[in-house]
Amino acid sequence: MMEEEDLEFVEELEAVLQLTPDVQLAIEQVFPSQDPLDRADFNAVEYINTLFPTEQSLANIDEVVNKIRLKIRRLDDNIRTVVRGQTNVGQDGRQALEEAQKAIQQLFGKIKDIKDKAEKSEQMVKEITRDIKQLDHAKRHLTTSITTLNHLHMLAGGVDSLEAMTRRRQYGEVANLLQGVMNVLEHFHKYMGIPQIRQLSERVKAAQTELGQQILADFEEAFPSQGTKRPGGPSNVLRDACLIANILDPRIKQEIIKKFIKQHLSEYLVLFQENQDVAWLDKIDRRYAWIKRQLVDYEEKFGRMFPREWYMTERIAVEFCHVTRTELAKIMRTRAKEIEVKLLLFAIQRTTNFEGFLAKRFSGCTLTDGALKKLESPPPSTNPFLEDESTPEMEELAMEKGDLDQPKKPKAPDNPFHGIVSKCFEPHLYVYIESQDKNLGELIDRFVADFKAQGPPKPNSDEGGAVLPSCADLFVYYKKCMVQCSQLSTGEPMIALSTIFQKYLREYAWKILSGNLPKTTSSSGGLTISSLLKEKEGSEAAKFTLEELCLICSILSTAEYCLATTQQLEEKLKEKVDISLTERINLTGEMDTFSTVISNSIQLLVQDLDAACDPALTAMSKMQWQNVEHVGDQSPYVTSVILHIKQNVPIIRDNLASTRKYFTQFCIKFANSFIPKFITHLFKCKPISMVGAEQLLLDTHSLKMVLLDLPSIGSQVVRKAPASYTKIVVKGMTRAEMILKVVMAPHEPSVVFVDNYIKLLTDCNTETFQKILDMKGLKRSEQSSMLELFRQRLPTPPAGPEASSSLSLLAPTPEQESSRIRKLEKLIKKRL
């Protein structure tokens, strides 16, 4: 029973001493210890095994027990000390709490005393200042009353004086008095409920109405709309009346301005009636000369009569522009058939000059009507006055040099008067567009005639490979037309002009560039019917002359210049046209046309050099390679190929010096064309002896070195070939070398030969393997067993994405494609 009670006590004790992980971590941080007895996961059995690992260590059990007992006594002493120290803690805490409560009560009493004293002080101050506040309010009310009475006296006297002065037309005194009366009346807005104040306000309004009618009558008398001639000079009465109109209802001022301007321009409407000879476009200068004289006359006679802030001179000019635009539009609709392009351009030029004159003279602050709001803030970069300070000739030179994308100087401020008159010419700009269409057609015809007369560039001159002069002339003319049209309009006419540009860019590409390429092969890279009929096996292919090579290079350089300049032209057109129409400017098709000319030119150069090498490759395939007894220097056909390369490539490189990237394209395309053709002819060399294969391997290596040096062959400056080109040559010629190495390998044992083929060529096509066997000169019976073994030894295609890459090995090789093309050519010959 005692043992069971002891066990239960131990279990309860362990349950009580089971601490949470957070508490255990806090204890370890406050009291760090390395003693195993302090660990939360203490195990008595493991601890005893640590103290007595062996039976021999039990000899020290008494010593260990004494140490543990000593530690227990020390822990008991420490616990006893701590417990005794906490005996009086509760009593001390209660005593401290009572003292704190007493201190708080004392502080609360002091605060209450201070608050009571403050309230008493505030009450005392209010009693002291009560009388002072009453005096202040009385003073303020008295001051307000005196001020209001003074204003009322001034208002009553002012209204009486105003009515009297109005009857006597003393406008000078009325101007000053009316403003004062209106200012005083503003103070009485909150007193309008008082009958006397409301009556004075109505008298002021009546006086203003009477003044307005009286002033309008005075102006009508001084400047009658019809009948009597207007007086020779301004009147002081009218000048003072204008000052009053500034104060009255703005409609009075607008009416005065409207009537005066209408009367001032009445003579213009009579002189330039539609049926008058001076009204037509050829005498448009007289309109602008007339208004200039009228403005000078106005400044001399009436400049001081109207206030400066009325901007009467500018208003007269703006109204003249509106009237002129309407009249010109009317007469041009009536006589549309008589409008010629020179007459139209003359009228537009004079009109834009006049608009520029207005911009220099006036600020445009009166252009507030809805029709001209757009003119006040025209779209960016569409105004001819916004062009940089360079002259049109300098801009044309920039276009010629391809510097359209160079930074410009800061542009001049907007011209608020742009289009105020010249807008009327927009419906008739089709005359200008048709004229430019005709001029550009004649220009292209002249370019064609000049090219035929002058002939292609001379090989030994600086013209070889240079841009054709006609190209620069075309874009200079384009630039001139674009600038001129942007001065006329930035709307639909600019879209029509861009369409004309597109038309003649295509014609230039077709007639001047593509039309003058040599015709031995088609520009698309295919063979013509005539070349198919003339081609014979082993015959010497027709080559381009030196002049023709230079011409092709020159056309290529011209097409590149046209491509770059057309892109800049598109950007400039988008700058000139209205923002809403920029999406309709698109010269991508024309740029593609020039890209096609470049591609065709490169293809012609490649075909020419490729065709020059064909006889040598044919000679290689007809040699008896099984009879070669020893390996010597490179074969004659290699020497012939190298000779053709050294003849053509330096000429092409020198003529394409300004377009280096297209020379690189030429080299890449030639390598892509020559190497597959060389491998195709290599398969025709059968049978081949071991020595013959070694000679072919030597020849292949020689050709590989020449091709790697192709971009800088014959040049004094040796440049490293582009990496893309080198990769193509190394890959293609290495395949040719691998083919010869397989041919040189013994075909016995068969398994080793087949595995060696698969390893070197990685070609799973049985036709290629069949060609290798033909080159080795094996019999048909031997080839059959070899082919069967080859099919068995082919690696199993992997499943998944890798399967597509392995299946690609079964796709037709370039040699097979070339063979199919040859068969198709022979079939066409037979049928023709």
Short mmCIF file of N, CA and C in Angstrom, two decimals, residues 382-448:
data_model
loop_
_atom_site.label_atom_id
_atom_site.label_comp_id
_atom_site.label_asym_id
_atom_site.label_seq_id
_atom_site.Cartn_x
_atom_site.Cartn_y
_atom_site.Cartn_z
N THR A 382 2.19 70.28 -86.85
CA THR A 382 1.51 70.37 -88.14
C THR A 382 1.59 71.76 -88.73
N ASN A 383 2.04 72.73 -87.97
CA ASN A 383 2.06 74.11 -88.41
C ASN A 383 3.39 74.42 -89.09
N PRO A 384 3.37 74.97 -90.29
CA PRO A 384 4.64 75.25 -90.96
C PRO A 384 5.49 76.24 -90.19
N PHE A 385 4.87 77.11 -89.37
CA PHE A 385 5.66 78.06 -88.60
C PHE A 385 6.36 77.40 -87.43
N LEU A 386 5.99 76.16 -87.15
CA LEU A 386 6.65 75.44 -86.06
C LEU A 386 7.91 74.76 -86.52
N GLU A 387 8.21 74.79 -87.80
CA GLU A 387 9.41 74.16 -88.29
C GLU A 387 10.63 74.85 -87.69
N ASP A 388 11.73 74.12 -87.70
CA ASP A 388 12.93 74.73 -87.14
C ASP A 388 13.40 75.87 -88.03
N GLU A 389 14.41 76.57 -87.56
CA GLU A 389 14.83 77.79 -88.24
C GLU A 389 15.61 77.52 -89.52
N SER A 390 15.87 76.25 -89.81
CA SER A 390 16.60 75.95 -91.03
C SER A 390 15.72 76.22 -92.25
N THR A 391 16.34 76.48 -93.34
CA THR A 391 15.63 76.79 -94.59
C THR A 391 15.17 75.49 -95.24
N PRO A 392 14.21 75.58 -96.18
CA PRO A 392 13.80 74.38 -96.90
C PRO A 392 14.95 73.70 -97.61
N GLU A 393 15.92 74.50 -98.11
CA GLU A 393 17.06 73.88 -98.78
C GLU A 393 17.86 73.02 -97.82
N MET A 394 18.02 73.51 -96.59
CA MET A 394 18.75 72.73 -95.59
C MET A 394 17.99 71.46 -95.24
N GLU A 395 16.65 71.55 -95.20
CA GLU A 395 15.86 70.37 -94.90
C GLU A 395 15.98 69.34 -96.03
N GLU A 396 15.98 69.83 -97.27
CA GLU A 396 16.14 68.93 -98.40
C GLU A 396 17.49 68.24 -98.34
N LEU A 397 18.53 68.98 -97.97
CA LEU A 397 19.86 68.39 -97.86
C LEU A 397 19.87 67.33 -96.76
N ALA A 398 19.15 67.62 -95.68
CA ALA A 398 19.08 66.63 -94.59
C ALA A 398 18.38 65.37 -95.06
N MET A 399 17.31 65.54 -95.87
CA MET A 399 16.61 64.38 -96.41
C MET A 399 17.53 63.58 -97.32
N GLU A 400 18.30 64.31 -98.13
CA GLU A 400 19.19 63.64 -99.07
C GLU A 400 20.26 62.83 -98.35
N LYS A 401 20.71 63.34 -97.21
CA LYS A 401 21.75 62.66 -96.45
C LYS A 401 21.18 61.66 -95.45
N GLY A 402 19.85 61.56 -95.38
CA GLY A 402 19.25 60.63 -94.44
C GLY A 402 19.31 61.10 -93.02
N ASP A 403 19.31 62.41 -92.78
CA ASP A 403 19.45 62.96 -91.43
C ASP A 403 18.13 63.47 -90.88
N LEU A 404 17.04 62.85 -91.32
CA LEU A 404 15.74 63.34 -90.85
C LEU A 404 15.54 63.10 -89.37
N ASP A 405 16.28 62.14 -88.81
CA ASP A 405 16.09 61.84 -87.40
C ASP A 405 17.04 62.61 -86.50
N GLN A 406 17.78 63.57 -87.05
CA GLN A 406 18.68 64.37 -86.23
C GLN A 406 17.88 65.32 -85.36
N PRO A 407 18.40 65.69 -84.18
CA PRO A 407 17.66 66.61 -83.30
C PRO A 407 17.47 67.97 -83.94
N LYS A 408 16.31 68.54 -83.72
CA LYS A 408 15.95 69.83 -84.29
C LYS A 408 16.18 70.94 -83.28
N LYS A 409 16.22 72.16 -83.80
CA LYS A 409 16.28 73.32 -82.93
C LYS A 409 14.92 73.55 -82.29
N PRO A 410 14.86 74.28 -81.18
CA PRO A 410 13.55 74.56 -80.57
C PRO A 410 12.62 75.24 -81.55
N LYS A 411 11.34 74.84 -81.56
CA LYS A 411 10.39 75.36 -82.52
C LYS A 411 9.79 76.66 -82.05
N ALA A 412 9.35 77.43 -83.03
CA ALA A 412 8.76 78.73 -82.73
C ALA A 412 7.38 78.56 -82.12
N PRO A 413 6.86 79.59 -81.46
CA PRO A 413 5.53 79.47 -80.86
C PRO A 413 4.46 79.26 -81.92
N ASP A 414 3.30 78.75 -81.49
CA ASP A 414 2.19 78.50 -82.41
C ASP A 414 1.69 79.79 -83.04
N ASN A 415 1.23 79.68 -84.28
CA ASN A 415 0.62 80.81 -84.96
C ASN A 415 -0.90 80.70 -84.79
N PRO A 416 -1.51 81.53 -83.96
CA PRO A 416 -2.95 81.40 -83.71
C PRO A 416 -3.80 81.71 -84.94
N PHE A 417 -3.22 82.39 -85.93
CA PHE A 417 -3.99 82.78 -87.12
C PHE A 417 -3.84 81.78 -88.26
N HIS A 418 -3.08 80.70 -88.03
CA HIS A 418 -2.88 79.73 -89.11
C HIS A 418 -4.21 79.11 -89.51
N GLY A 419 -4.55 79.21 -90.78
CA GLY A 419 -5.77 78.61 -91.30
C GLY A 419 -7.00 79.49 -91.19
N ILE A 420 -6.87 80.67 -90.61
CA ILE A 420 -8.06 81.50 -90.42
C ILE A 420 -8.66 81.93 -91.76
N VAL A 421 -7.82 82.07 -92.79
CA VAL A 421 -8.31 82.34 -94.15
C VAL A 421 -8.03 81.15 -95.06
N SER A 422 -6.85 80.55 -94.92
CA SER A 422 -6.43 79.51 -95.86
C SER A 422 -7.24 78.23 -95.76
N LYS A 423 -8.08 78.08 -94.72
CA LYS A 423 -8.93 76.90 -94.63
C LYS A 423 -9.88 76.78 -95.83
N CYS A 424 -10.20 77.90 -96.44
CA CYS A 424 -11.14 77.87 -97.56
C CYS A 424 -10.55 77.18 -98.79
N PHE A 425 -9.21 77.03 -98.84
CA PHE A 425 -8.59 76.41 -100.02
C PHE A 425 -8.59 74.89 -99.93
N GLU A 426 -8.85 74.32 -98.75
CA GLU A 426 -8.74 72.87 -98.59
C GLU A 426 -9.62 72.09 -99.55
N PRO A 427 -10.90 72.47 -99.75
CA PRO A 427 -11.72 71.68 -100.68
C PRO A 427 -11.20 71.66 -102.11
N HIS A 428 -10.29 72.56 -102.46
CA HIS A 428 -9.80 72.65 -103.84
C HIS A 428 -8.35 72.16 -103.96
N LEU A 429 -7.82 71.56 -102.89
CA LEU A 429 -6.43 71.09 -102.95
C LEU A 429 -6.28 69.84 -103.81
N TYR A 430 -7.41 69.26 -104.23
CA TYR A 430 -7.28 68.14 -105.15
C TYR A 430 -6.56 68.57 -106.43
N VAL A 431 -6.67 69.83 -106.78
CA VAL A 431 -5.95 70.34 -107.96
C VAL A 431 -4.45 70.21 -107.74
N TYR A 432 -4.01 70.56 -106.54
CA TYR A 432 -2.58 70.46 -106.19
C TYR A 432 -2.14 68.99 -106.17
N ILE A 433 -2.98 68.12 -105.58
CA ILE A 433 -2.61 66.71 -105.49
C ILE A 433 -2.51 66.10 -106.88
N GLU A 434 -3.46 66.41 -107.76
CA GLU A 434 -3.40 65.89 -109.13
C GLU A 434 -2.16 66.40 -109.85
N SER A 435 -1.80 67.65 -109.60
CA SER A 435 -0.60 68.21 -110.23
C SER A 435 0.65 67.47 -109.76
N GLN A 436 0.71 67.18 -108.46
CA GLN A 436 1.89 66.46 -107.95
C GLN A 436 1.92 65.04 -108.49
N ASP A 437 0.76 64.44 -108.66
CA ASP A 437 0.70 63.10 -109.26
C ASP A 437 1.29 63.13 -110.67
N LYS A 438 0.90 64.13 -111.42
CA LYS A 438 1.41 64.25 -112.79
C LYS A 438 2.91 64.54 -112.79
N ASN A 439 3.36 65.45 -111.92
CA ASN A 439 4.79 65.80 -111.87
C ASN A 439 5.64 64.61 -111.47
N LEU A 440 5.16 63.83 -110.50
CA LEU A 440 5.94 62.67 -110.07
C LEU A 440 5.98 61.61 -111.17
N GLY A 441 4.88 61.45 -111.90
CA GLY A 441 4.90 60.52 -113.02
C GLY A 441 5.93 60.93 -114.07
N GLU A 442 5.98 62.23 -114.39
CA GLU A 442 6.98 62.73 -115.34
C GLU A 442 8.39 62.56 -114.78
N LEU A 443 8.54 62.75 -113.45
CA LEU A 443 9.87 62.61 -112.84
C LEU A 443 10.35 61.16 -112.94
N ILE A 444 9.48 60.20 -112.70
CA ILE A 444 9.87 58.79 -112.81
C ILE A 444 10.23 58.46 -114.26
N ASP A 445 9.44 58.96 -115.21
CA ASP A 445 9.78 58.72 -116.63
C ASP A 445 11.13 59.32 -116.98
N ARG A 446 11.42 60.51 -116.43
CA ARG A 446 12.72 61.13 -116.71
C ARG A 446 13.85 60.31 -116.10
N PHE A 447 13.62 59.76 -114.90
CA PHE A 447 14.64 58.91 -114.29
C PHE A 447 14.93 57.69 -115.16
N VAL A 448 13.85 57.10 -115.71
CA VAL A 448 14.02 55.92 -116.56
C VAL A 448 14.81 56.29 -117.82
#
